[in-house]
XYZ file of C-alpha atoms in Angstrom:
649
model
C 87.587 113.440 87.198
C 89.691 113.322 90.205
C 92.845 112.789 91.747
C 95.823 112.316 89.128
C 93.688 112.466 86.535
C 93.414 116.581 86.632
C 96.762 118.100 85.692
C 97.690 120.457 88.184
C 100.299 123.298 86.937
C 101.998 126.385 88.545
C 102.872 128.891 85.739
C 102.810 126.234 82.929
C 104.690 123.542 85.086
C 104.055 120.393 86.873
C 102.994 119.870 90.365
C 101.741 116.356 90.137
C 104.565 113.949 90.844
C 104.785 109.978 90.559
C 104.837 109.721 94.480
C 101.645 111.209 95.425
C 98.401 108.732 96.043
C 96.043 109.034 93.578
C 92.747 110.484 95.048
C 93.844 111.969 97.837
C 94.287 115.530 96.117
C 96.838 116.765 98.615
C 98.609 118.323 95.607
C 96.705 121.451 95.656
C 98.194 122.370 99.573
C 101.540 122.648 97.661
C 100.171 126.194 96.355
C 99.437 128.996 98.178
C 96.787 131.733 96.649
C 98.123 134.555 98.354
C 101.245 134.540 95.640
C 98.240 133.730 92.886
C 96.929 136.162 90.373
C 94.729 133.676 89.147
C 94.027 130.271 87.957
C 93.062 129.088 84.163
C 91.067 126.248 83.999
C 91.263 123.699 80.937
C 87.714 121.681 81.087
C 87.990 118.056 79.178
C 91.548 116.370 78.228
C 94.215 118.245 77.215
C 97.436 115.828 76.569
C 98.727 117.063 73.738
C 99.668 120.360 74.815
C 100.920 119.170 78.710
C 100.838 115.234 78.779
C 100.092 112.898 81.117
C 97.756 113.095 83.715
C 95.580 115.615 81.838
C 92.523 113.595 80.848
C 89.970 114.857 83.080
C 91.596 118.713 82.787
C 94.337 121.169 84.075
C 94.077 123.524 86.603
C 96.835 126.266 86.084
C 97.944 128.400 88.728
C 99.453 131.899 87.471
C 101.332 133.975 90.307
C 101.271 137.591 90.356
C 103.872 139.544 88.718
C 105.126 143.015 89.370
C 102.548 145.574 88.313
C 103.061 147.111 85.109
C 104.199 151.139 86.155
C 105.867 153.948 84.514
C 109.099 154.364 85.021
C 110.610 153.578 88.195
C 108.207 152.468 90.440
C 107.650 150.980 94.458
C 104.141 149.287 95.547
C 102.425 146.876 97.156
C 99.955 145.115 99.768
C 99.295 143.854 102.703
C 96.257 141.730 104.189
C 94.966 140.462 107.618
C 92.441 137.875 108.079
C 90.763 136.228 110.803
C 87.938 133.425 110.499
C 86.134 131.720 113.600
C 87.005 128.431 111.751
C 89.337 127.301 114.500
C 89.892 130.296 115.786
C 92.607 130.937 113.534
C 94.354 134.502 111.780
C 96.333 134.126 108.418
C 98.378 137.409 107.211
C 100.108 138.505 103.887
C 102.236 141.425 102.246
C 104.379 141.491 99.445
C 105.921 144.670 97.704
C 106.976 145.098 93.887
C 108.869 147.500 92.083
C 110.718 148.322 88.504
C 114.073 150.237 88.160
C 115.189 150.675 84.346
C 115.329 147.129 82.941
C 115.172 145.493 86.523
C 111.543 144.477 88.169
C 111.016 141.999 91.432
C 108.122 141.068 93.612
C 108.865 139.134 96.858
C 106.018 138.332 99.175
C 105.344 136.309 102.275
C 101.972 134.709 104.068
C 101.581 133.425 107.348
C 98.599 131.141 108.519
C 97.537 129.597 112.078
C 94.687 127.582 112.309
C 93.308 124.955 115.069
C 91.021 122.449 114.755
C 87.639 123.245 113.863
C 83.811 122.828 114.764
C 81.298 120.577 112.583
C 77.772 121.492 113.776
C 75.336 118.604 115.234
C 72.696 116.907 112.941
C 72.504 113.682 110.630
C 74.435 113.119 107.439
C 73.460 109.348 105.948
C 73.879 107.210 108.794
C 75.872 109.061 110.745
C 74.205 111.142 113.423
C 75.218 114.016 115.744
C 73.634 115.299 119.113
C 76.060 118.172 119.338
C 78.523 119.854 117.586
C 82.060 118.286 117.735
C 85.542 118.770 117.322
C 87.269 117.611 113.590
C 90.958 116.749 114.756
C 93.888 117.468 113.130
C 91.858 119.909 110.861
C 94.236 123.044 111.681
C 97.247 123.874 109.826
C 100.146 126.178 110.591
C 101.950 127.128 107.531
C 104.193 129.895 106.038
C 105.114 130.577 102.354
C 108.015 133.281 101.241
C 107.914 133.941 97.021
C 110.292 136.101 95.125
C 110.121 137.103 91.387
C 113.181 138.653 89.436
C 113.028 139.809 85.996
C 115.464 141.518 83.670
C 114.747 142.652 80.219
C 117.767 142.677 78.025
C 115.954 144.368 75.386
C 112.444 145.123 73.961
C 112.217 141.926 72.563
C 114.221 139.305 74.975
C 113.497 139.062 78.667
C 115.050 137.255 81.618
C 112.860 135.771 85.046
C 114.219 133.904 87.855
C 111.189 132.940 90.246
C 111.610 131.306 93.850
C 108.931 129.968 96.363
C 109.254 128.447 99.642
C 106.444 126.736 101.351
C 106.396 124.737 104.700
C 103.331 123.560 107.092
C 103.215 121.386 110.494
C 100.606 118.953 111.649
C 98.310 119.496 108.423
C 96.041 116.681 108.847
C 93.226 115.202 107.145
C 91.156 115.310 110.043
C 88.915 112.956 111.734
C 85.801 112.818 114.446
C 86.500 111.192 117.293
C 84.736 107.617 116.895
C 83.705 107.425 120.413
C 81.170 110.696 119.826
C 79.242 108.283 116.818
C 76.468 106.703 118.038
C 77.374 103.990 115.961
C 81.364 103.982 116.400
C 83.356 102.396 113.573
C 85.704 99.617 114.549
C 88.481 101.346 113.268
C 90.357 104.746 114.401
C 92.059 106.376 111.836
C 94.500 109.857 112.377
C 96.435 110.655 109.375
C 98.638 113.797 109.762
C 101.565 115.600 108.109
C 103.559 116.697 110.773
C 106.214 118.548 108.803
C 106.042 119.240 105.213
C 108.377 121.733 102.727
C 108.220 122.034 99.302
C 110.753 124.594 96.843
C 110.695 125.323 93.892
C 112.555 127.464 91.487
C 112.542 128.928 87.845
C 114.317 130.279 85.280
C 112.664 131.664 82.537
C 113.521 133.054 79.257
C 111.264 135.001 76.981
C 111.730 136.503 73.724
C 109.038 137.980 71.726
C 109.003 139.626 68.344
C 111.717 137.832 66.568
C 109.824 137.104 63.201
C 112.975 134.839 62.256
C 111.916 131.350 59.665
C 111.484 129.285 62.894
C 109.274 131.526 65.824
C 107.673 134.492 66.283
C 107.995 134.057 70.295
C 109.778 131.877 72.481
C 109.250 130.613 75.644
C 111.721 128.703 77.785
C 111.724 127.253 81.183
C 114.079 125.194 83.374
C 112.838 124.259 86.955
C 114.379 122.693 89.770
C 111.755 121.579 92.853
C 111.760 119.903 96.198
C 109.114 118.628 98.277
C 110.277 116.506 101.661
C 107.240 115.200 103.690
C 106.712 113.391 107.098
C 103.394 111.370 106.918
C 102.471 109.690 110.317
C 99.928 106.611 110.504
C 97.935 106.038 113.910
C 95.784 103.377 113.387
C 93.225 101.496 115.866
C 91.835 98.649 115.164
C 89.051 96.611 117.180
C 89.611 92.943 115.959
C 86.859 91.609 117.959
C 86.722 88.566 121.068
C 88.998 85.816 120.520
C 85.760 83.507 121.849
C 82.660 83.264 123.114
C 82.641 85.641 126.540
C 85.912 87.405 125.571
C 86.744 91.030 125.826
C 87.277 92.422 122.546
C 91.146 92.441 121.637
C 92.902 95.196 119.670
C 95.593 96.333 117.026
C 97.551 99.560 117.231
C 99.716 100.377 113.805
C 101.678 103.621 114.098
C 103.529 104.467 110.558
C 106.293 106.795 109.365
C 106.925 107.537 106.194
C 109.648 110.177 105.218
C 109.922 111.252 101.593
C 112.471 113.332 99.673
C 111.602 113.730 95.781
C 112.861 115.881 93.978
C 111.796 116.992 90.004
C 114.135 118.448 87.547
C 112.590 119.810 84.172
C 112.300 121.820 81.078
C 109.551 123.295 79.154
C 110.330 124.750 75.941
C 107.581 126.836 73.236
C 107.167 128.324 70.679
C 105.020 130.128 67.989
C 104.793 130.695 64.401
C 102.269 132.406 62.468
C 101.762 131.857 58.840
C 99.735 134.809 57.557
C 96.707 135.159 58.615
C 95.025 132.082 58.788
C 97.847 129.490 60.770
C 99.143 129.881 63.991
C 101.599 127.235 65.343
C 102.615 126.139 68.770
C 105.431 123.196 69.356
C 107.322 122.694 71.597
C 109.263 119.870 74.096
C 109.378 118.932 77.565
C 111.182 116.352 79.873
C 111.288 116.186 83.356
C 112.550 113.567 86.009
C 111.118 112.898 89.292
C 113.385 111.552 91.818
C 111.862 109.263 94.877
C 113.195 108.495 98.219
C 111.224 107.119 101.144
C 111.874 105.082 104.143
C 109.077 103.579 106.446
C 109.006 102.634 109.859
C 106.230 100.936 111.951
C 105.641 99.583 115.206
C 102.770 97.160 115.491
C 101.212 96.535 119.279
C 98.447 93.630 119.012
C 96.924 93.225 122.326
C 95.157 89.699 123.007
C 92.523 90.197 125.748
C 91.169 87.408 128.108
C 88.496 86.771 130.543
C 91.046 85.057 132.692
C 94.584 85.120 133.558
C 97.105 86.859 132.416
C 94.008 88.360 131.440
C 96.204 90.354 128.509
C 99.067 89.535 126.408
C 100.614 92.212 124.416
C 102.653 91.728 121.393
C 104.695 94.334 119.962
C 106.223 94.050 116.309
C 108.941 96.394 114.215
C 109.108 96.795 110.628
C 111.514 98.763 109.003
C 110.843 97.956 105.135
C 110.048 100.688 102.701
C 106.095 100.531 101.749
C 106.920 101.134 97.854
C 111.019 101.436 96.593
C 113.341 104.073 95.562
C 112.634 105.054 91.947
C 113.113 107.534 89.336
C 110.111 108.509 86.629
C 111.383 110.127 83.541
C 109.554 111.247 81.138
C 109.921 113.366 77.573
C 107.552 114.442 74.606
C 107.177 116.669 71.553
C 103.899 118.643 70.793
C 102.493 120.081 68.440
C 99.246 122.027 67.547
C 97.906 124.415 64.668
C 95.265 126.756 65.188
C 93.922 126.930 61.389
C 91.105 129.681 60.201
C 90.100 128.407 56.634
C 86.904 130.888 56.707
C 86.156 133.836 58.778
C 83.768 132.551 60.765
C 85.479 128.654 61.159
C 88.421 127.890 62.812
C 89.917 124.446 63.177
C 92.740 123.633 65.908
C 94.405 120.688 65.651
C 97.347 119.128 67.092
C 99.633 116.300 68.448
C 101.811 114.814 70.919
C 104.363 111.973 71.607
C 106.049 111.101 74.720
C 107.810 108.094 76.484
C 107.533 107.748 80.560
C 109.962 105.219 82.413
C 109.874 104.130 85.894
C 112.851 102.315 87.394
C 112.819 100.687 90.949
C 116.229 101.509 92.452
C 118.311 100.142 95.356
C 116.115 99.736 98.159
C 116.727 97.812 101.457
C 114.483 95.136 101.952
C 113.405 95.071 98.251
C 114.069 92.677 95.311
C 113.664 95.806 92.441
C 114.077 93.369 89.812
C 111.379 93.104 86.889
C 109.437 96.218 88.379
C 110.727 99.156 86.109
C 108.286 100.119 83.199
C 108.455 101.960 80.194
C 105.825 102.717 77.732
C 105.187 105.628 74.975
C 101.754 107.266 73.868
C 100.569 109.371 70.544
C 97.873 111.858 71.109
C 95.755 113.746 68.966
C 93.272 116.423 69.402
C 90.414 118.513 66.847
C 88.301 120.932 67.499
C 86.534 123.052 65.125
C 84.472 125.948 66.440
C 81.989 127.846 64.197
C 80.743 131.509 64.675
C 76.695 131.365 64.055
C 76.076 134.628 64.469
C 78.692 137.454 66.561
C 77.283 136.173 69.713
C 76.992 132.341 69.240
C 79.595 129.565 68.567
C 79.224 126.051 68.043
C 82.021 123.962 68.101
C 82.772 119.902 68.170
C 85.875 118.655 69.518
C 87.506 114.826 69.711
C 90.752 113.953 71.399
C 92.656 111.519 73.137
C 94.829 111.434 76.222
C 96.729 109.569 78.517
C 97.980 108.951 82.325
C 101.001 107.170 83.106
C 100.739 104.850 86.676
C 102.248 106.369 89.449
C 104.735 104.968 91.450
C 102.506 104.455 94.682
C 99.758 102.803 92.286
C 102.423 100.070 90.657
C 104.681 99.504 93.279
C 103.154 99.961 96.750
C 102.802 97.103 98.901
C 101.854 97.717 102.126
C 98.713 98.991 104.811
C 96.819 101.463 102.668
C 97.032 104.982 104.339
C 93.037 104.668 105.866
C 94.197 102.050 107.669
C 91.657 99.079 106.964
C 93.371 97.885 103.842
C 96.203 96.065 102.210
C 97.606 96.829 98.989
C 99.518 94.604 97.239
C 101.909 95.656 93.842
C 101.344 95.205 90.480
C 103.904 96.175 88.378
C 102.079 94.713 85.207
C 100.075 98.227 85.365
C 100.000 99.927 81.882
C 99.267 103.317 81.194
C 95.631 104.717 80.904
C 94.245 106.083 77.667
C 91.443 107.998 77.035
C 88.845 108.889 73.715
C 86.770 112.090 74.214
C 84.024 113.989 72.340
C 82.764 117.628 73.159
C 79.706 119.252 71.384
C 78.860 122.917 72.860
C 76.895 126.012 71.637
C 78.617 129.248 73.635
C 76.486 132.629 73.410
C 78.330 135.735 74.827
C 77.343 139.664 74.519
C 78.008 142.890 76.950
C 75.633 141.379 79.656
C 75.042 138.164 79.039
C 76.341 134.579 78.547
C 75.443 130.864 77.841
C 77.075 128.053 77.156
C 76.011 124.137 77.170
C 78.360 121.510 76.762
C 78.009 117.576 76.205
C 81.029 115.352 76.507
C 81.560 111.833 76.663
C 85.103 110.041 78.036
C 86.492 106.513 77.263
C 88.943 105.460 79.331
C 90.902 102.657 78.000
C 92.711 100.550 80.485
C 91.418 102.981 83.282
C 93.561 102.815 86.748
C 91.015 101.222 89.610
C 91.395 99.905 93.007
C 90.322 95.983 92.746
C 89.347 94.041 96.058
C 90.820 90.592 95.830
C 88.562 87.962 97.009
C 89.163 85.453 100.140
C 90.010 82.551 97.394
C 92.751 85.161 95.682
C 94.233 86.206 98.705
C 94.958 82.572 99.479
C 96.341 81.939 96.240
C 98.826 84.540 97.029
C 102.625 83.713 97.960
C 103.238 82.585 102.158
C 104.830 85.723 102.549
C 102.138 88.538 101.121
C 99.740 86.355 103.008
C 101.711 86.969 106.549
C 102.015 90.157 105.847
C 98.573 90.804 105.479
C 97.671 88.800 108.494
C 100.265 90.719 110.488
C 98.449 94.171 109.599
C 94.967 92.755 110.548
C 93.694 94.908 107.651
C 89.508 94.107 106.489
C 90.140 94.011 102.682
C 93.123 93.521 100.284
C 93.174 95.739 97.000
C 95.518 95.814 94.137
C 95.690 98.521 91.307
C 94.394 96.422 88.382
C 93.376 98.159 85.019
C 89.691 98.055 83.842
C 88.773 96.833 80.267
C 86.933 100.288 79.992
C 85.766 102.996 81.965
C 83.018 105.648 80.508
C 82.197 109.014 81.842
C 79.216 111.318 80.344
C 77.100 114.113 81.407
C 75.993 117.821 80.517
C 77.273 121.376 81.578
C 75.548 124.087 81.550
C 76.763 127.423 82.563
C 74.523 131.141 82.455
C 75.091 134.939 83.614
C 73.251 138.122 83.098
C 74.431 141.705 84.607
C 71.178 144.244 84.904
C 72.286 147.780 84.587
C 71.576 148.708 88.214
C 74.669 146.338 88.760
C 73.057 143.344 89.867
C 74.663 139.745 88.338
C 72.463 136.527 88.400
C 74.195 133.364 87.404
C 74.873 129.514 88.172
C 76.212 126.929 86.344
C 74.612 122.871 86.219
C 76.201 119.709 85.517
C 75.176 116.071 85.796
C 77.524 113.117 85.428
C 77.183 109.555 84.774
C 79.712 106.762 84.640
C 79.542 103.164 83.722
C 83.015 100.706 84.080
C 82.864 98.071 81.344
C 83.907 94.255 82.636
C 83.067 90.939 83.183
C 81.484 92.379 86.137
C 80.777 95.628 85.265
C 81.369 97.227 88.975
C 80.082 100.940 89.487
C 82.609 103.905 88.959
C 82.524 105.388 92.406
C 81.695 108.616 91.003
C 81.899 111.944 93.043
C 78.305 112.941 92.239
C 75.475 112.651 89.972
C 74.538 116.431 89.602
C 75.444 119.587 91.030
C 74.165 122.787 90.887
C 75.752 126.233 91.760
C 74.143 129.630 91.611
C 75.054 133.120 92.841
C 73.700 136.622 92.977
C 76.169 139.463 93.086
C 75.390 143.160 93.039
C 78.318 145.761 92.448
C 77.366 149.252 90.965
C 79.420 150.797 88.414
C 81.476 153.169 91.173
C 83.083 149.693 92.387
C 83.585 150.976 95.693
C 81.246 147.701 97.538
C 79.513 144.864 96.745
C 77.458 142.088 98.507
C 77.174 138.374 96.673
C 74.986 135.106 98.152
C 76.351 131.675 96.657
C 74.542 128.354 96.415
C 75.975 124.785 95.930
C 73.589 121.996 95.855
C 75.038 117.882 95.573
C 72.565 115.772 94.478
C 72.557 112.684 96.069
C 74.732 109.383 94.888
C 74.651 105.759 95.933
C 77.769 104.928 97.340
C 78.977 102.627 94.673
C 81.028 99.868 96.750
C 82.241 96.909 94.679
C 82.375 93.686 95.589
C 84.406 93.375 98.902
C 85.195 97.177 99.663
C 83.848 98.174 103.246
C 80.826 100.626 103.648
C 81.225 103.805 104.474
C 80.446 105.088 107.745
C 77.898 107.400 105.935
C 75.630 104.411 104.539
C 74.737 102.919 101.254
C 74.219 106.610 100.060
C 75.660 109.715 99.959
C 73.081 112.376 100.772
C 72.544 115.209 98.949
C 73.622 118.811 100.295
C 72.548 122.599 99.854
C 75.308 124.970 100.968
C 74.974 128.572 101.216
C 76.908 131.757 101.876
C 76.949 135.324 102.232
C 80.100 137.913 101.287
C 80.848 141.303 101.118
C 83.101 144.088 100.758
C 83.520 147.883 100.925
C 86.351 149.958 99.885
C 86.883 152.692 102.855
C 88.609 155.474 101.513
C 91.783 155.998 99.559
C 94.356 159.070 100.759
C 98.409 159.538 100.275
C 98.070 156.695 97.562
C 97.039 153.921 100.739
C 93.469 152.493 99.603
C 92.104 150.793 102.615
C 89.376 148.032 101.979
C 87.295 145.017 104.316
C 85.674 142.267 103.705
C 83.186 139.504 105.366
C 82.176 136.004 104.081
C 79.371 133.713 106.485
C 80.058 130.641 104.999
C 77.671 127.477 105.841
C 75.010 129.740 106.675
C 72.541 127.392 107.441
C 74.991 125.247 110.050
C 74.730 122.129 108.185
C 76.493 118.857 108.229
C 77.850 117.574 105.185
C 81.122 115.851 103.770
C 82.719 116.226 100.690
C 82.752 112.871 98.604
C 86.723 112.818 98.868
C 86.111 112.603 102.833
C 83.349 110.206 102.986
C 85.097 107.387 103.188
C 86.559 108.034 106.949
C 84.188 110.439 107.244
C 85.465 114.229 107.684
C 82.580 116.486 108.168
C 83.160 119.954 106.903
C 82.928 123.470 109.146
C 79.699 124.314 110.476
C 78.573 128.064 109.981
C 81.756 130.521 110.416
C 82.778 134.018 109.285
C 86.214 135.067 107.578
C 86.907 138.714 107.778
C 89.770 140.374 105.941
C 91.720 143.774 106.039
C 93.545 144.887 103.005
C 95.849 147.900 102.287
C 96.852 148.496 99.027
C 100.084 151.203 97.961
């Protein structure tokens, strides 16, 4: 899955929001991976432990803490990179320290990037001679982090954690339609020129309490921020008026400012019962707060063979594409990891929560009858048995759930790629999904396995529906103007499906000889199938993909050299009935990727350890797009190197 449909989570704690589109997976820029220590990954639904949104998986980010030292203590880090990616430089340093019951990390990264290169060649239908320029691919960014902790005692701890993150003209890049040989009729730039996001967190911690109700206890109250400019320049070629004409044109520039803001609370704890039971409940309630305004300027210029040879019309619309609204929502969990036998252990566990969405004051905007409110009770089993001390089997069912978003129910306006209208529908219910897992897992010293088949039902999945010429004249005079007035190709609306089905295999292997060489890869293929009266493809992002590496590190550590492979296989392009074609053709062509990294520790003196390294990514210069970019097409960067300089105290 993709989109809102993977959870994503900093520390335990929301980053998706209702406001965010659904597939355009910006959510991950909100992060940065200097301030990460690493990221947990939670394949297959996982609702009743973190709720909506989580039915394809989570993706948690955990920051880095102050290293554990004795007694008082000072250290840190600092890093330097360059990469001939646009020709940009990114640096980072933080320092960390502990004094008594007092620790603290603060940190900052810089990054400047400019556009970069995608090399010549032919990707589907598109094909080109030389290597070109992807605008508005560079970023310039800066992120400042800051982690306090107090311990009040050995068994109750206190962490307040702050992050600041801002980046200009982040854009999602585009090839300049002129340099096709087979130009779309449509330009499309869409660019964030200014974009901030906050957050902070206070956590408390106590461990070691052995009182009736927890063992441990884990709270968490978070206040965060993200305000956004997203800018709209949009060219459309509309064709001759008549036989003989010049071809007349629509320009749509857009701005929309947003200002949400999310307040929450996490809350959880554990409870063992002997040997065999361990417990984990919990709440959490959050609120996400959405304010937007909108403002576009419309120039349609009529062209003649005769006089006045031009006429230009310019039009101004100041009406918010979706309203002001609030999304609240609140749940209980539960879950019980259970060990009956020694070599069996069932989990098991639950989860009910209620979302609301309410429209609010908006000019331009009748908000009444658009607010929604719905509740959902998940469930989840798994039982995993040991075989043997290497190999476990385990079979798992579960069920989760998405709430709509605010942009799916309520927009109503030029979709952001420029060549469509959406229209609301605030009938939209919440998704649902049924899941099974079956998986065999082998892991020793050297060597690992695992296979995994699933299978997801989505119930009342979330998809973009093209209306037909005969619907969109059964719509009301004034959705029909403005969909005339924005000259857009196709009109969708978010409609949900009777059923939606995804199922496929994953395998994953490893194997470390003793000379320190690692050989591994993992496989997966993927099928899905939607379930109507028409029974329209899913659109999904590929049919099989294969990834393989070969690492060798001996056991002193001090360097190591690694070559990566990523192969797509090849997937139709899956268009339903009225949705445009992509510039790439009726197929999406499979790609082989391949890269090259090392690294080398220098030397180490006066506590300073000084270490490089060097990644050749794209090795082989191909061209190739990511399924998420296909549809405007944004090639990705052709061969480039990323160099790094780290010193370590």
């Amino acid at each position: 899955q993709r989109g809102l449909r993977v959870l994503f989570l900093e520390d335990g704690l929301r980053l998706n929001n209702a406001r965010r589109q659904s597939d355009f997976g910006e959510i991950s820029g909100l992060a940065d991976l200097d301030s990460a220590a690493a990221v947990e990954v939670v394949r297959g639904p996982a609702s009743v432990l973190y709720g909506s949104d989580a039915i394809g998986g989570v993706l948690n980010l955990i920051t880095r803490r102050p290293h554990p030292r004795d007694g008082h203590s000072f250290g840190g880090t600092a890093e330097l990179r360059g990469f001939s990616a646009g020709g940009g430089a990114s640096g980072s340093a933080s320092v960390d320290g502990s004094f008594e019951k007092v620790e603290f990390q603060v940190g900052s990264s810089y990054r400047d990037a400019g556009d970069y290169q995608a090399p010549s060649g032919t990707f589907g239908d598109i094909h080109l001679a030389n290597d070109v320029k992807v605008r508005d691919s560079g970023v310039r960014d800066r992120n400042f982090w800051g982690t306090f902790g107090y311990a009040v005692n050995d068994r109750h701890s206190l962490r307040l954690r702050l992050s600041d993150y801002q980046a200009d003209n982040a854009g999602f890049g585009l090839v300049d339609p002129t340099l096709l040989e087979e130009h779309p009729q449509t330009n499309i730039r869409i660019l964030y020129p200014d974009q901030k996001f906050s957050r902070g967190v206070l956590t408390y911690s106590g461990g070691g309490l052995a009182n009736p109700a927890a063992d441990s206890v884990d709270v968490k109250l978070y206040h965060q921020r993200n305000q956004r400019v997203l800018v709209n320049n949009i060219g459309i070629d509309i064709g001759p008026l008549g036989p003989g004409f010049p071809d007349s044109g629509v320009q749509a520039d857009t701005r929309n400012v947003t200002d949400l803001k999310t307040d929450g609370v996490r809350g959880e704890a554990i409870k063992l019962f002997g040997e065999r039971h361990t417990l984990t409940y919990g709440v959490e309630a959050f609120r996400d707060d959405s304010h937007n305004t909108d403002f576009s300027i419309t120039t349609t210029s009529l062209r003649f063979p005769f006089p006045p040879f031009q006429q230009v019309i310019v039009s101004h619309d100041g009406i918010a594409n979706a309203p002001n609204a609030t999304n609240s929502s609140a749940g209980v969990f539960a879950q019980d990891e259970w060990r009956p036998l020694d070599r069996l252990t069932v989990t098991g566990g639950l989860r009910y929560q209620e979302t609301t969405t309410k429209a609010n004051s908006t000019p331009g905007w009748d908000v009444r009858g658009l607010d929604f409110k719905g509740n959902k009770l998940v469930g989840a089993l798994t039982g995993t048995w040991q075989l043997m001390p290497e190999l476990n089997a385990s079979v798992s069912y579960a069920t989760a759930f998405r709430a709509p978003s605010i942009i799916e129910r309520l927009f109503n306006g030029p979709t952001p790629e420029g060549t469509g209208f959406q229209i609301l529908n605030p009938n939209l219910e919440a998704e649902a999904s049924r899941n099974w897992d079956v998986g065999f897992k082998y892991r020793r010293r050297q060597a690992f396995m695992e296979v995994v088949l699933f299978r997801s039902d989505i119930q009342n999945g979330i998809v973009q529906y093209f209306l037909t010429p005969q619907e969109i004249a059964a719509l009301p005079s004034d959705v029909r103007s403005q969909i005339e007035q924005s000259h857009a190709r196709f009109t969708v609306q978010q409609r949900n499906a009777d059923r939606l089905r995804y199922q496929g295999v994953e395998l994953s292997v490893g194997y470390r000889f003793t000379n320190g060489l690692t050989l591994g890869g993992n496989f997966t293929d993927l099928d899905g199938k939607r379930f109507d009266p028409t029974n329209p493809p899913t659109g999904d992002t590929y049919s099989n993909k294969l990834v393989a590496y070969a690492r060798w590190q001996p056991d002193s550590g001090r360097y190591w050299v690694e070559y990566r492979l990523r192969h797509n296989g090849s997937k139709n392009a899956d268009v339903v009935p009225g949705e445009p074609l992509s510039p790439i053709g009726p197929v999406l062509p499979a790609f082989t990727v391949h890269s090259i990294a090392g690294g080398v520790r220098l030397f180490e003196s006066a506590g300073l350890r000084h270490t490089i390294q060097v990644e050749v990514a794209n090795l082989t210069d191909q061209l190739y797009a990511e399924f998420s970019n296909a549809s405007f097409f944004r090639p990705e960067a052709g061969r480039h190197v990323t160099a790094s300089y780290r010193l370590q105290f």
